Amino acid sequence: MPRSHFPEIRTLELFQAMQEDHFLSLMRGSYVQNFPPQIELINEGDPSDFLHIVVSGSVDLFSTWNGRETSMATVHPVSTFILAATIKDAPYLMSARTLEKSRIVLVPSQDVRAVFDIDPVFAHAIVAELAQCYRSVVKTTKNLKLRTSLERLANYLLRQQTHAEGAAEFDLAIEKRRLASFLGMTPENLSRAFKGLRAYGVEVEGIKVHISDQQDLERFAKPSSLIDDYST
Amino acid sequence: MPRSHFPEIRTLELFQAMQEDHFLSLMRGSYVQNFPPQIELINEGDPSDFLHIVVSGSVDLFSTWNGRETSMATVHPVSTFILAATIKDAPYLMSARTLEKSRIVLVPSQDVRAVFDIDPVFAHAIVAELAQCYRSVVKTTKNLKLRTSLERLANYLLRQQTHAEGAAEFDLAIEKRRLASFLGMTPENLSRAFKGLRAYGVEVEGIKVHISDQQDLERFAKPSSLIDDYST
DNA sequence: CGCTATGTTGATCCATATCAATAAGTGTGG
DNA sequence: CCACACTTATTGATATGGATCAACATAGCG
């Protein structure tokens, strides 16, 4: 793998503090690959041969059952995904596909496990990452079980707004079709939900979202750090 | 804490392989407490001062938002809970209450973190446990998003049956009220769902469940190792 | 520029929640 | 040990959130 990618990968919390020679030995067995959009990188159920790192582009994690499909998360650069399967040496629970032209680093799972066994600092980082991932999914579950789809959308928009440094107008980061799936609803229902939020000052035009009265939307959405905070 | 509890706690995968002196130093700061039923042990949002271990009885993990409440999981002996919050030193995401008279071991979170920092074997076990927890919640999310409530109930029953070594008749492990909440439905809807499963040979009488034709139920439920397996 | 995928809107259907009433347990104190 | 109170479970009637089906509009894209 070209050394040019090392610095940005090194900035990931997962790899930041570990010993240089261990990092290099991880990189030695890895390789970068460029994928066009809509390529399936992973099929759920497959053995977890590689830890994946998105260096550019974006990746959709999704799951299927009995002919149905749902979007579980979107991975943006620079982040890893399917760490848990790699560590447990267990089958992937989610499938992954590129959403756009993407560059992915593949680190052999056995190398990750090997370094994990000998580098306490790396092990420490893995624990932090896994705990983080765990808490994220718990929040997702709470979101699904405790809120209606309208409430989920409202809170999603507030989160996106925070992401956009609180701007009154911002662009949706993902296409509506997948946003609907991510929020656990149909595209038709999402369309109607957007309209339903007009009562709270939300205007949507294509991918442009305008929130005229954040306070008002918050009164409805009732965001909670125990559901909507992705950092803690 | 009385040494009499050490052996059973030691049998937990989390503590099994760690150094004896580290284990003892964890136990030194810990204490056991007996709680009556329906006592709130943890309130979500509180700082995570202790890692909890259920030694006897059982504990319900639940969450609330905007006046609504949902059961997230039931913890049976001997298991730990809220490990992720302990490790991250972050607020609890779930509340916990005893379901019956229960004996709980409380291990100060800072001790857990301290030993975790110096004992690579313990760190290893924590990673395994967290990865496991993460995968469990991912499965829960898939279950919620990809299945109807009737399908979730059918698969839940098949899982319970497996737990009962495949017996055609077994008892429900938790009360229906909380089962409904756990499965993401109302008690009324659960009652009707049980009836709906009669078409697939399921008979329920009080807490007794009888599955006359497992094959038939499986044809409907379509269990998947990527959703219903709690071991991998 | 036209094709194809995505998004919107309306009509309808279905799953699930809610409300209300009753029945069946369960536990407590006399 | 029973009677009472209280919680849990069931059943029916109804409301509603959300899905589905269908038609059309729109926007990317080759």
Coordinates of C-alpha atoms (C1' of nucleotides) in Angstrom, one line a residue:
Chain A
M1 CA 0.0 0.0 0.0
P2 CA 1.3 3.5 -0.9
R3 CA 2.7 5.2 2.2
S4 CA 0.8 8.4 1.2
H5 CA -2.3 7.1 3.0
F6 CA -0.5 6.4 6.2
P7 CA -0.9 9.8 7.8
E8 CA -4.6 10.0 7.4
I9 CA -5.1 6.5 8.7
R10 CA -2.8 7.3 11.6
T11 CA -5.1 10.1 12.6
L12 CA -7.9 7.7 13.4
E13 CA -8.2 7.3 17.1
L14 CA -7.9 3.6 16.6
F15 CA -4.4 3.9 15.3
Q16 CA -3.3 7.1 16.8
A17 CA -1.4 6.1 19.9
M18 CA -0.1 2.6 18.9
Q19 CA 3.5 1.8 18.5
E20 CA 4.9 2.8 15.1
D21 CA 6.3 -0.6 14.2
H22 CA 3.0 -2.3 15.0
F23 CA 1.2 0.3 12.8
L24 CA 3.6 -0.4 10.0
S25 CA 3.2 -4.1 10.3
L26 CA -0.5 -3.6 10.0
M27 CA -0.1 -1.5 7.0
R28 CA 2.4 -3.9 5.4
G29 CA -0.3 -6.5 4.8
S30 CA -3.0 -4.0 3.8
Y31 CA -3.9 -2.7 0.5
V32 CA -5.9 0.1 -1.0
Q33 CA -8.6 -0.4 -3.6
N34 CA -10.7 2.0 -5.6
F35 CA -14.3 1.0 -6.1
P36 CA -17.0 2.5 -8.4
P37 CA -20.4 3.3 -6.9
Q38 CA -22.9 0.7 -5.9
I39 CA -20.3 -2.1 -5.4
E40 CA -21.0 -4.6 -2.7
L41 CA -17.9 -4.8 -0.6
I42 CA -19.3 -7.1 2.0
N43 CA -22.1 -9.6 2.1
E44 CA -23.6 -10.3 5.6
G45 CA -22.8 -13.8 6.7
D46 CA -19.4 -13.8 5.0
P47 CA -16.4 -14.5 7.2
S48 CA -14.7 -11.3 8.3
D49 CA -11.4 -11.4 6.4
F50 CA -10.6 -7.7 6.5
L51 CA -11.1 -4.7 8.6
H52 CA -12.2 -1.9 6.2
I53 CA -11.3 1.7 6.3
V54 CA -13.0 4.3 4.1
V55 CA -10.4 6.8 2.9
S56 CA -12.6 8.6 0.4
G57 CA -16.1 8.3 -0.8
S58 CA -18.8 6.8 1.4
V59 CA -20.2 3.4 2.2
D60 CA -23.7 2.2 3.2
L61 CA -24.0 -0.5 5.8
F62 CA -27.3 -2.4 5.3
S63 CA -29.0 -5.6 6.2
T64 CA -31.5 -7.9 4.6
W65 CA -34.0 -10.5 5.7
N66 CA -36.7 -12.4 3.9
G67 CA -36.5 -10.1 0.8
R68 CA -36.6 -6.9 2.9
E69 CA -33.6 -4.5 3.2
T70 CA -32.8 -1.7 5.7
S71 CA -30.0 0.8 5.9
M72 CA -28.1 0.6 9.2
A73 CA -25.5 3.4 8.8
T74 CA -23.5 5.4 6.4
V75 CA -19.7 5.4 6.8
H76 CA -17.8 8.6 5.9
P77 CA -14.0 9.1 5.6
V78 CA -11.9 8.5 7.5
S79 CA -13.5 5.7 9.5
T80 CA -13.3 2.0 10.0
F81 CA -16.2 -0.4 9.8
I82 CA -17.0 -4.0 10.9
L83 CA -14.4 -3.9 13.7
A84 CA -16.4 -6.2 16.0
A85 CA -16.6 -9.0 13.4
T86 CA -12.9 -8.7 12.8
I87 CA -12.1 -8.9 16.5
K88 CA -14.5 -11.8 17.2
D89 CA -13.5 -13.6 13.9
A90 CA -17.2 -14.0 13.4
P91 CA -19.4 -13.5 10.3
Y92 CA -20.3 -10.0 9.2
L93 CA -23.8 -9.0 10.5
M94 CA -24.2 -6.2 7.9
S95 CA -23.5 -5.9 4.2
A96 CA -21.7 -2.9 2.8
R97 CA -21.8 -1.2 -0.6
T98 CA -20.1 1.9 -1.9
L99 CA -22.5 4.9 -2.4
E100 CA -20.0 6.7 -4.6
K101 CA -16.6 6.2 -6.1
S102 CA -14.7 5.2 -3.0
R103 CA -11.2 4.3 -1.8
I104 CA -11.1 1.6 0.8
V105 CA -8.2 0.2 2.8
L106 CA -8.3 -3.4 3.6
V107 CA -6.4 -4.6 6.7
P108 CA -6.3 -8.4 7.0
S109 CA -8.3 -9.4 10.1
Q110 CA -5.7 -11.8 11.4
D111 CA -3.2 -9.0 11.4
V112 CA -5.5 -6.8 13.4
R113 CA -6.0 -9.6 15.9
A114 CA -2.3 -10.4 16.1
V115 CA -1.3 -6.8 16.8
F116 CA -4.2 -6.5 19.2
D117 CA -2.7 -9.4 21.2
I118 CA 0.7 -7.8 21.6
D119 CA 0.0 -4.0 21.7
P120 CA -1.8 -3.0 24.9
V121 CA -2.2 0.6 23.5
F122 CA -3.9 -0.7 20.4
A123 CA -6.1 -3.0 22.5
H124 CA -7.0 0.0 24.6
A125 CA -8.0 1.9 21.5
I126 CA -10.1 -1.0 20.3
V127 CA -12.0 -1.1 23.5
A128 CA -12.7 2.6 23.3
E129 CA -13.9 2.2 19.7
L130 CA -16.1 -0.8 20.5
A131 CA -17.7 0.8 23.5
Q132 CA -18.4 3.8 21.3
C133 CA -20.0 1.6 18.6
Y134 CA -22.0 -0.3 21.2
R135 CA -23.4 2.9 22.7
S136 CA -24.3 4.2 19.2
V137 CA -26.4 1.2 18.4
V138 CA -28.1 1.3 21.8
K139 CA -29.1 4.9 21.0
T140 CA -30.4 3.7 17.6
T141 CA -32.5 1.1 19.3
K142 CA -33.9 3.6 21.8
N143 CA -34.6 6.0 18.9
L144 CA -36.6 3.2 17.1
K145 CA -38.5 2.0 20.0
L146 CA -39.4 5.2 21.8
R147 CA -40.1 7.6 18.9
T148 CA -42.5 7.8 16.0
S149 CA -41.1 8.3 12.5
L150 CA -41.9 12.0 12.6
E151 CA -40.0 12.4 15.9
R152 CA -37.0 10.5 14.5
L153 CA -36.9 12.7 11.4
A154 CA -37.1 15.9 13.5
N155 CA -34.2 14.8 15.7
Y156 CA -32.2 13.6 12.7
L157 CA -32.6 17.1 11.1
L158 CA -31.5 18.8 14.4
R159 CA -28.4 16.5 14.5
Q160 CA -27.6 17.4 10.9
Q161 CA -28.0 21.1 11.7
T162 CA -25.6 20.7 14.6
H163 CA -23.2 19.1 12.1
A164 CA -23.6 22.1 9.9
E165 CA -22.6 24.3 12.8
G166 CA -26.1 25.4 13.5
A167 CA -26.8 27.0 10.1
A168 CA -30.5 27.6 9.4
E169 CA -30.0 26.1 5.9
F170 CA -28.1 23.0 5.1
D171 CA -28.0 20.1 2.6
L172 CA -29.1 16.6 3.3
A173 CA -26.0 14.4 3.5
I174 CA -27.7 11.3 2.0
E175 CA -30.4 10.7 -0.5
K176 CA -34.0 10.6 0.8
R177 CA -34.5 7.1 -0.3
R178 CA -31.8 5.8 2.1
L179 CA -32.6 8.4 4.7
A180 CA -36.1 6.9 4.9
S181 CA -34.7 3.4 5.2
F182 CA -32.2 4.5 7.8
L183 CA -35.0 6.1 9.9
G184 CA -37.1 3.0 9.5
M185 CA -39.8 4.2 7.1
T186 CA -40.8 4.2 3.5
P187 CA -39.8 6.9 1.0
E188 CA -43.4 7.9 0.7
N189 CA -43.8 8.3 4.4
L190 CA -40.6 10.4 4.6
S191 CA -42.1 12.8 2.0
R192 CA -45.1 13.2 4.1
A193 CA -43.1 13.5 7.3
F194 CA -41.2 16.4 5.8
K195 CA -44.5 18.1 5.2
G196 CA -45.6 17.2 8.7
L197 CA -42.6 19.2 10.0
R198 CA -43.7 22.3 8.1
A199 CA -45.8 23.0 11.2
Y200 CA -42.6 23.4 13.1
G201 CA -40.8 25.6 10.6
V202 CA -39.1 23.0 8.4
E203 CA -38.9 23.7 4.7
V204 CA -37.4 21.2 2.3
E205 CA -36.6 21.8 -1.3
G206 CA -34.7 19.1 -3.0
I207 CA -31.7 18.4 -0.8
K208 CA -31.9 21.9 0.8
V209 CA -33.4 22.0 4.3
H210 CA -34.3 25.2 6.0
I211 CA -35.1 25.4 9.7
S212 CA -36.7 28.7 10.4
D213 CA -37.3 28.2 14.1
Q214 CA -34.9 25.8 15.8
Q215 CA -36.5 26.4 19.2
D216 CA -39.9 25.4 17.9
L217 CA -38.5 22.2 16.2
E218 CA -36.7 21.3 19.4
R219 CA -39.8 21.7 21.4
F220 CA -41.4 19.1 19.2
A221 CA -38.3 16.8 18.8
K222 CA -37.2 16.8 22.4
P223 CA -33.6 15.8 21.6
S224 CA -31.8 13.9 24.3
S225 CA -28.1 13.4 24.8
L226 CA -28.9 9.8 25.7
I227 CA -30.3 9.2 22.2
D228 CA -29.0 11.8 19.9
D229 CA -25.4 12.5 21.0
Y230 CA -23.1 10.6 18.8
S231 CA -20.0 11.6 20.6
T232 CA -20.5 10.1 24.1
Chain B
M1 CA -17.2 -8.6 50.0
P2 CA -17.5 -12.2 51.2
R3 CA -15.1 -14.5 49.4
S4 CA -17.8 -17.0 48.9
H5 CA -18.9 -15.1 45.8
F6 CA -15.5 -15.1 44.2
P7 CA -15.7 -18.5 42.5
E8 CA -18.9 -17.8 40.6
I9 CA -17.8 -14.4 39.5
R10 CA -14.5 -15.9 38.5
T11 CA -16.4 -18.2 36.1
L12 CA -17.5 -15.2 34.1
E13 CA -15.6 -15.0 30.8
L14 CA -14.8 -11.5 31.7
F15 CA -12.8 -12.5 34.7
Q16 CA -11.8 -16.0 33.9
A17 CA -8.3 -15.7 32.5
M18 CA -7.1 -12.6 34.3
Q19 CA -4.3 -12.6 36.9
E20 CA -5.4 -13.7 40.4
D21 CA -4.0 -10.6 42.1
H22 CA -5.7 -8.3 39.7
F23 CA -8.9 -10.2 40.2
L24 CA -8.5 -9.9 44.0
S25 CA -7.8 -6.2 43.8
L26 CA -11.0 -5.8 41.8
M27 CA -12.9 -7.7 44.4
R28 CA -11.3 -5.8 47.3
G29 CA -13.1 -2.6 46.4
S30 CA -16.4 -4.3 45.5
Y31 CA -19.3 -5.1 47.6
V32 CA -22.5 -7.2 47.4
Q33 CA -25.9 -5.9 48.1
N34 CA -29.3 -7.5 48.3
F35 CA -32.2 -5.7 46.7
P36 CA -35.9 -6.3 46.9
P37 CA -37.9 -6.5 43.7
Q38 CA -38.7 -3.3 41.7
I39 CA -35.7 -1.3 43.0
E40 CA -34.1 1.1 40.6
L41 CA -30.4 0.3 40.6
I42 CA -29.5 2.7 37.9
N43 CA -31.0 5.8 36.3
E44 CA -30.1 6.5 32.8
G45 CA -28.0 9.6 32.5
D46 CA -26.2 9.0 35.8
P47 CA -22.5 8.8 35.9
S48 CA -21.3 5.2 35.8
D49 CA -19.7 4.6 39.1
F50 CA -20.0 0.9 39.2
L51 CA -19.8 -2.1 37.0
H52 CA -22.8 -4.3 38.1
I53 CA -22.8 -8.1 38.3
V54 CA -26.1 -10.0 38.9
V55 CA -25.3 -12.9 41.2
S56 CA -28.9 -14.0 41.8
G57 CA -32.3 -12.8 40.8
S58 CA -32.7 -10.8 37.6
V59 CA -32.6 -7.2 36.3
D60 CA -34.5 -5.3 33.7
L61 CA -32.6 -2.8 31.5
F62 CA -35.0 -0.2 30.2
S63 CA -35.0 3.2 28.7
T64 CA -37.4 6.1 28.8
W65 CA -38.0 9.2 26.7
N66 CA -40.8 11.7 26.8
G67 CA -42.9 9.7 29.1
R68 CA -42.6 6.5 27.2
E69 CA -40.6 3.5 28.4
T70 CA -39.2 0.4 26.7
S71 CA -37.5 -2.7 28.0
M72 CA -34.1 -3.2 26.4
A73 CA -33.0 -6.5 27.9
T74 CA -33.2 -8.8 30.9
V75 CA -30.0 -9.7 32.7
H76 CA -29.8 -13.1 34.4
P77 CA -27.2 -14.5 36.7
V78 CA -24.3 -14.6 36.4
S79 CA -23.7 -11.6 34.1
T80 CA -22.4 -8.1 34.2
F81 CA -24.1 -5.1 32.8
I82 CA -23.3 -1.6 31.6
L83 CA -19.7 -2.5 30.9
A84 CA -19.5 0.1 28.0
A85 CA -20.4 3.0 30.2
T86 CA -17.9 1.9 32.8
I87 CA -15.1 1.7 30.3
K88 CA -15.9 4.9 28.6
D89 CA -16.6 6.7 31.9
A90 CA -19.7 8.0 30.3
P91 CA -23.3 8.3 31.6
Y92 CA -25.5 5.2 31.6
L93 CA -27.7 4.9 28.5
M94 CA -30.1 2.6 30.2
S95 CA -31.8 2.4 33.5
A96 CA -31.9 -0.8 35.5
R97 CA -34.3 -2.3 38.1
T98 CA -34.5 -5.5 39.9
L99 CA -37.3 -7.8 38.8
E100 CA -37.2 -10.0 41.8
K101 CA -35.1 -10.2 45.0
S102 CA -31.6 -9.9 43.7
R103 CA -28.1 -10.0 44.8
I104 CA -25.8 -7.6 42.9
V105 CA -22.1 -7.1 43.1
L106 CA -20.9 -3.6 42.6
V107 CA -17.3 -3.1 41.3
P108 CA -16.1 0.5 41.3
S109 CA -15.7 1.7 37.7
Q110 CA -12.4 3.3 38.4
D111 CA -11.0 0.0 39.6
V112 CA -12.2 -1.7 36.5
R113 CA -10.5 0.9 34.3
A114 CA -7.3 0.7 36.4
V115 CA -7.0 -3.0 36.1
F116 CA -8.0 -2.8 32.4
D117 CA -5.0 -0.5 31.9
I118 CA -2.4 -2.9 33.4
D119 CA -3.8 -6.4 32.7
P120 CA -3.7 -7.2 28.9
V121 CA -5.6 -10.5 29.5
F122 CA -8.4 -8.6 31.2
A123 CA -8.3 -6.0 28.4
H124 CA -8.6 -8.9 25.9
A125 CA -11.7 -10.2 27.7
I126 CA -13.3 -6.8 27.8
V127 CA -12.9 -6.5 24.1
A128 CA -14.5 -9.9 23.5
E129 CA -17.4 -8.9 25.8
L130 CA -17.9 -5.5 24.2
A131 CA -17.8 -7.0 20.7
Q132 CA -20.4 -9.5 21.8
C133 CA -22.6 -6.8 23.2
Y134 CA -22.3 -4.7 20.1
R135 CA -23.3 -7.6 17.9
S136 CA -26.2 -8.4 20.1
V137 CA -27.6 -4.9 19.8
V138 CA -27.1 -4.8 16.0
K139 CA -29.1 -8.0 15.9
T140 CA -31.8 -6.3 17.9
T141 CA -31.9 -3.4 15.5
K142 CA -32.2 -5.7 12.5
N143 CA -35.0 -7.6 14.3
L144 CA -36.9 -4.4 14.9
K145 CA -36.4 -2.9 11.4
L146 CA -36.8 -6.0 9.2
R147 CA -39.6 -7.9 11.0
T148 CA -43.2 -7.3 12.0
S149 CA -44.2 -7.9 15.6
L150 CA -45.7 -11.3 14.7
E151 CA -42.4 -12.4 13.2
R152 CA -40.4 -11.1 16.1
L153 CA -42.6 -13.0 18.5
A154 CA -42.3 -16.2 16.5
N155 CA -38.6 -16.0 16.4
Y156 CA -38.5 -15.1 20.1
L157 CA -40.4 -18.3 20.9
L158 CA -38.1 -20.4 18.8
R159 CA -35.2 -19.0 20.6
Q160 CA -36.8 -19.8 24.0
Q161 CA -37.5 -23.3 22.8
T162 CA -33.8 -23.7 21.9
H163 CA -33.0 -22.5 25.3
A164 CA -35.3 -25.2 26.7
E165 CA -33.4 -27.8 24.8
G166 CA -36.0 -28.0 22.1
A167 CA -38.9 -29.1 24.4
A168 CA -42.3 -28.8 22.8
E169 CA -43.6 -27.2 25.9
F170 CA -41.8 -24.6 28.0
D171 CA -42.4 -21.6 30.3
L172 CA -42.1 -18.0 29.3
A173 CA -39.1 -16.6 31.1
I174 CA -40.4 -13.1 31.6
E175 CA -43.9 -11.7 32.2
K176 CA -45.9 -10.9 29.1
R177 CA -46.1 -7.2 29.8
R178 CA -42.3 -6.9 29.6
L179 CA -42.0 -9.3 26.8
A180 CA -44.3 -7.0 24.8
S181 CA -42.2 -4.0 25.6
F182 CA -39.0 -6.0 24.8
L183 CA -40.4 -7.0 21.4
G184 CA -41.5 -3.4 20.7
M185 CA -45.3 -3.8 21.0
T186 CA -48.1 -3.2 23.4
P187 CA -49.4 -5.9 25.8
E188 CA -52.7 -6.0 23.9
N189 CA -50.9 -6.5 20.6
L190 CA -48.9 -9.4 22.2
S191 CA -52.1 -11.1 23.3
R192 CA -53.3 -10.9 19.7
A193 CA -50.0 -12.0 18.3
F194 CA -50.1 -15.2 20.4
K195 CA -53.4 -15.9 18.8
G196 CA -52.1 -15.1 15.4
L197 CA -49.5 -17.8 15.9
R198 CA -52.1 -20.5 16.6
A199 CA -52.2 -20.8 12.8
Y200 CA -48.6 -22.2 13.1
G201 CA -49.2 -24.5 16.0
V202 CA -48.5 -22.3 18.9
E203 CA -50.7 -22.6 22.0
V204 CA -50.3 -20.4 25.1
E205 CA -51.9 -20.9 28.4
G206 CA -50.7 -18.6 31.1
I207 CA -46.9 -18.8 31.0
K208 CA -47.0 -22.3 29.4
V209 CA -46.1 -22.3 25.7
H210 CA -46.7 -25.3 23.5
I211 CA -45.3 -25.6 20.0
S212 CA -46.9 -28.5 18.2
D213 CA -45.1 -28.2 14.9
Q214 CA -41.7 -26.6 15.1
Q215 CA -41.1 -27.0 11.4
D216 CA -44.2 -25.1 10.6
L217 CA -43.4 -22.3 13.0
E218 CA -39.9 -22.0 11.5
R219 CA -41.3 -21.8 8.0
F220 CA -43.1 -18.7 9.1
A221 CA -40.5 -17.2 11.4
K222 CA -37.5 -17.8 9.1
P223 CA -34.9 -17.6 11.9
S224 CA -31.5 -16.4 10.9
S225 CA -28.2 -16.9 12.6
L226 CA -27.5 -13.2 11.7
I227 CA -30.4 -12.0 13.8
D228 CA -31.4 -14.7 16.3
D229 CA -28.1 -16.3 17.3
Y230 CA -27.1 -14.8 20.6
S231 CA -23.8 -16.7 20.8
T232 CA -21.9 -15.4 17.8
Chain C
dC1 C1' -32.1 14.7 -25.1
dG2 C1' -34.3 10.9 -23.7
dC3 C1' -33.9 7.1 -20.4
dT4 C1' -34.0 5.6 -15.8
dA5 C1' -34.0 6.2 -11.0
dT6 C1' -35.7 9.1 -7.4
dG7 C1' -39.2 11.8 -5.3
dT8 C1' -44.0 13.4 -4.7
dT9 C1' -48.9 12.9 -4.2
dG10 C1' -53.3 10.7 -3.7
dA11 C1' -56.2 6.6 -2.5
dT12 C1' -56.5 2.8 0.1
dC13 C1' -55.2 -1.0 3.2
dC14 C1' -53.1 -3.0 7.1
dA15 C1' -50.6 -3.4 11.3
dT16 C1' -50.4 -1.7 15.6
dA17 C1' -51.8 1.7 19.2
dT18 C1' -55.3 3.3 22.1
dC19 C1' -59.4 3.2 24.8
dA20 C1' -62.6 0.7 27.5
dA21 C1' -64.4 -3.2 29.9
dT22 C1' -63.8 -7.6 32.0
dA23 C1' -61.3 -11.6 33.6
dA24 C1' -57.7 -13.7 35.9
dG25 C1' -53.9 -13.9 38.7
dT26 C1' -51.0 -12.5 42.7
dG27 C1' -49.9 -10.8 47.0
dT28 C1' -51.2 -8.9 51.6
dG29 C1' -53.2 -8.5 56.0
dG30 C1' -56.8 -9.9 59.0
Chain D
dC1 C1' -56.8 -19.5 54.7
dC2 C1' -59.7 -16.4 52.8
dA3 C1' -61.2 -11.8 51.2
dC4 C1' -59.8 -7.7 49.3
dA5 C1' -57.0 -4.9 46.5
dC6 C1' -54.1 -4.4 42.9
dT7 C1' -51.7 -5.6 39.0
dT8 C1' -51.6 -8.2 34.7
dA9 C1' -53.9 -10.4 30.8
dT10 C1' -57.5 -10.7 27.6
dT11 C1' -61.0 -9.2 24.4
dG12 C1' -63.7 -5.9 21.7
dA13 C1' -64.2 -1.4 19.4
dT14 C1' -62.0 2.2 17.3
dA15 C1' -58.3 5.4 15.8
dT16 C1' -54.1 6.2 13.6
dG17 C1' -49.4 5.7 12.0
dG18 C1' -47.4 3.9 8.4
dA19 C1' -47.3 0.7 4.3
dT20 C1' -48.7 -0.3 -0.2
dC21 C1' -50.2 0.6 -4.8
dA22 C1' -50.6 3.6 -8.6
dA23 C1' -49.8 7.7 -11.2
dC24 C1' -47.2 11.4 -12.1
dA25 C1' -43.2 14.7 -11.7
dT26 C1' -38.5 15.5 -11.4
dA27 C1' -33.7 15.1 -11.6
dG28 C1' -29.4 12.8 -12.8
dC29 C1' -26.9 10.7 -16.2
dG30 C1' -25.2 8.4 -20.4

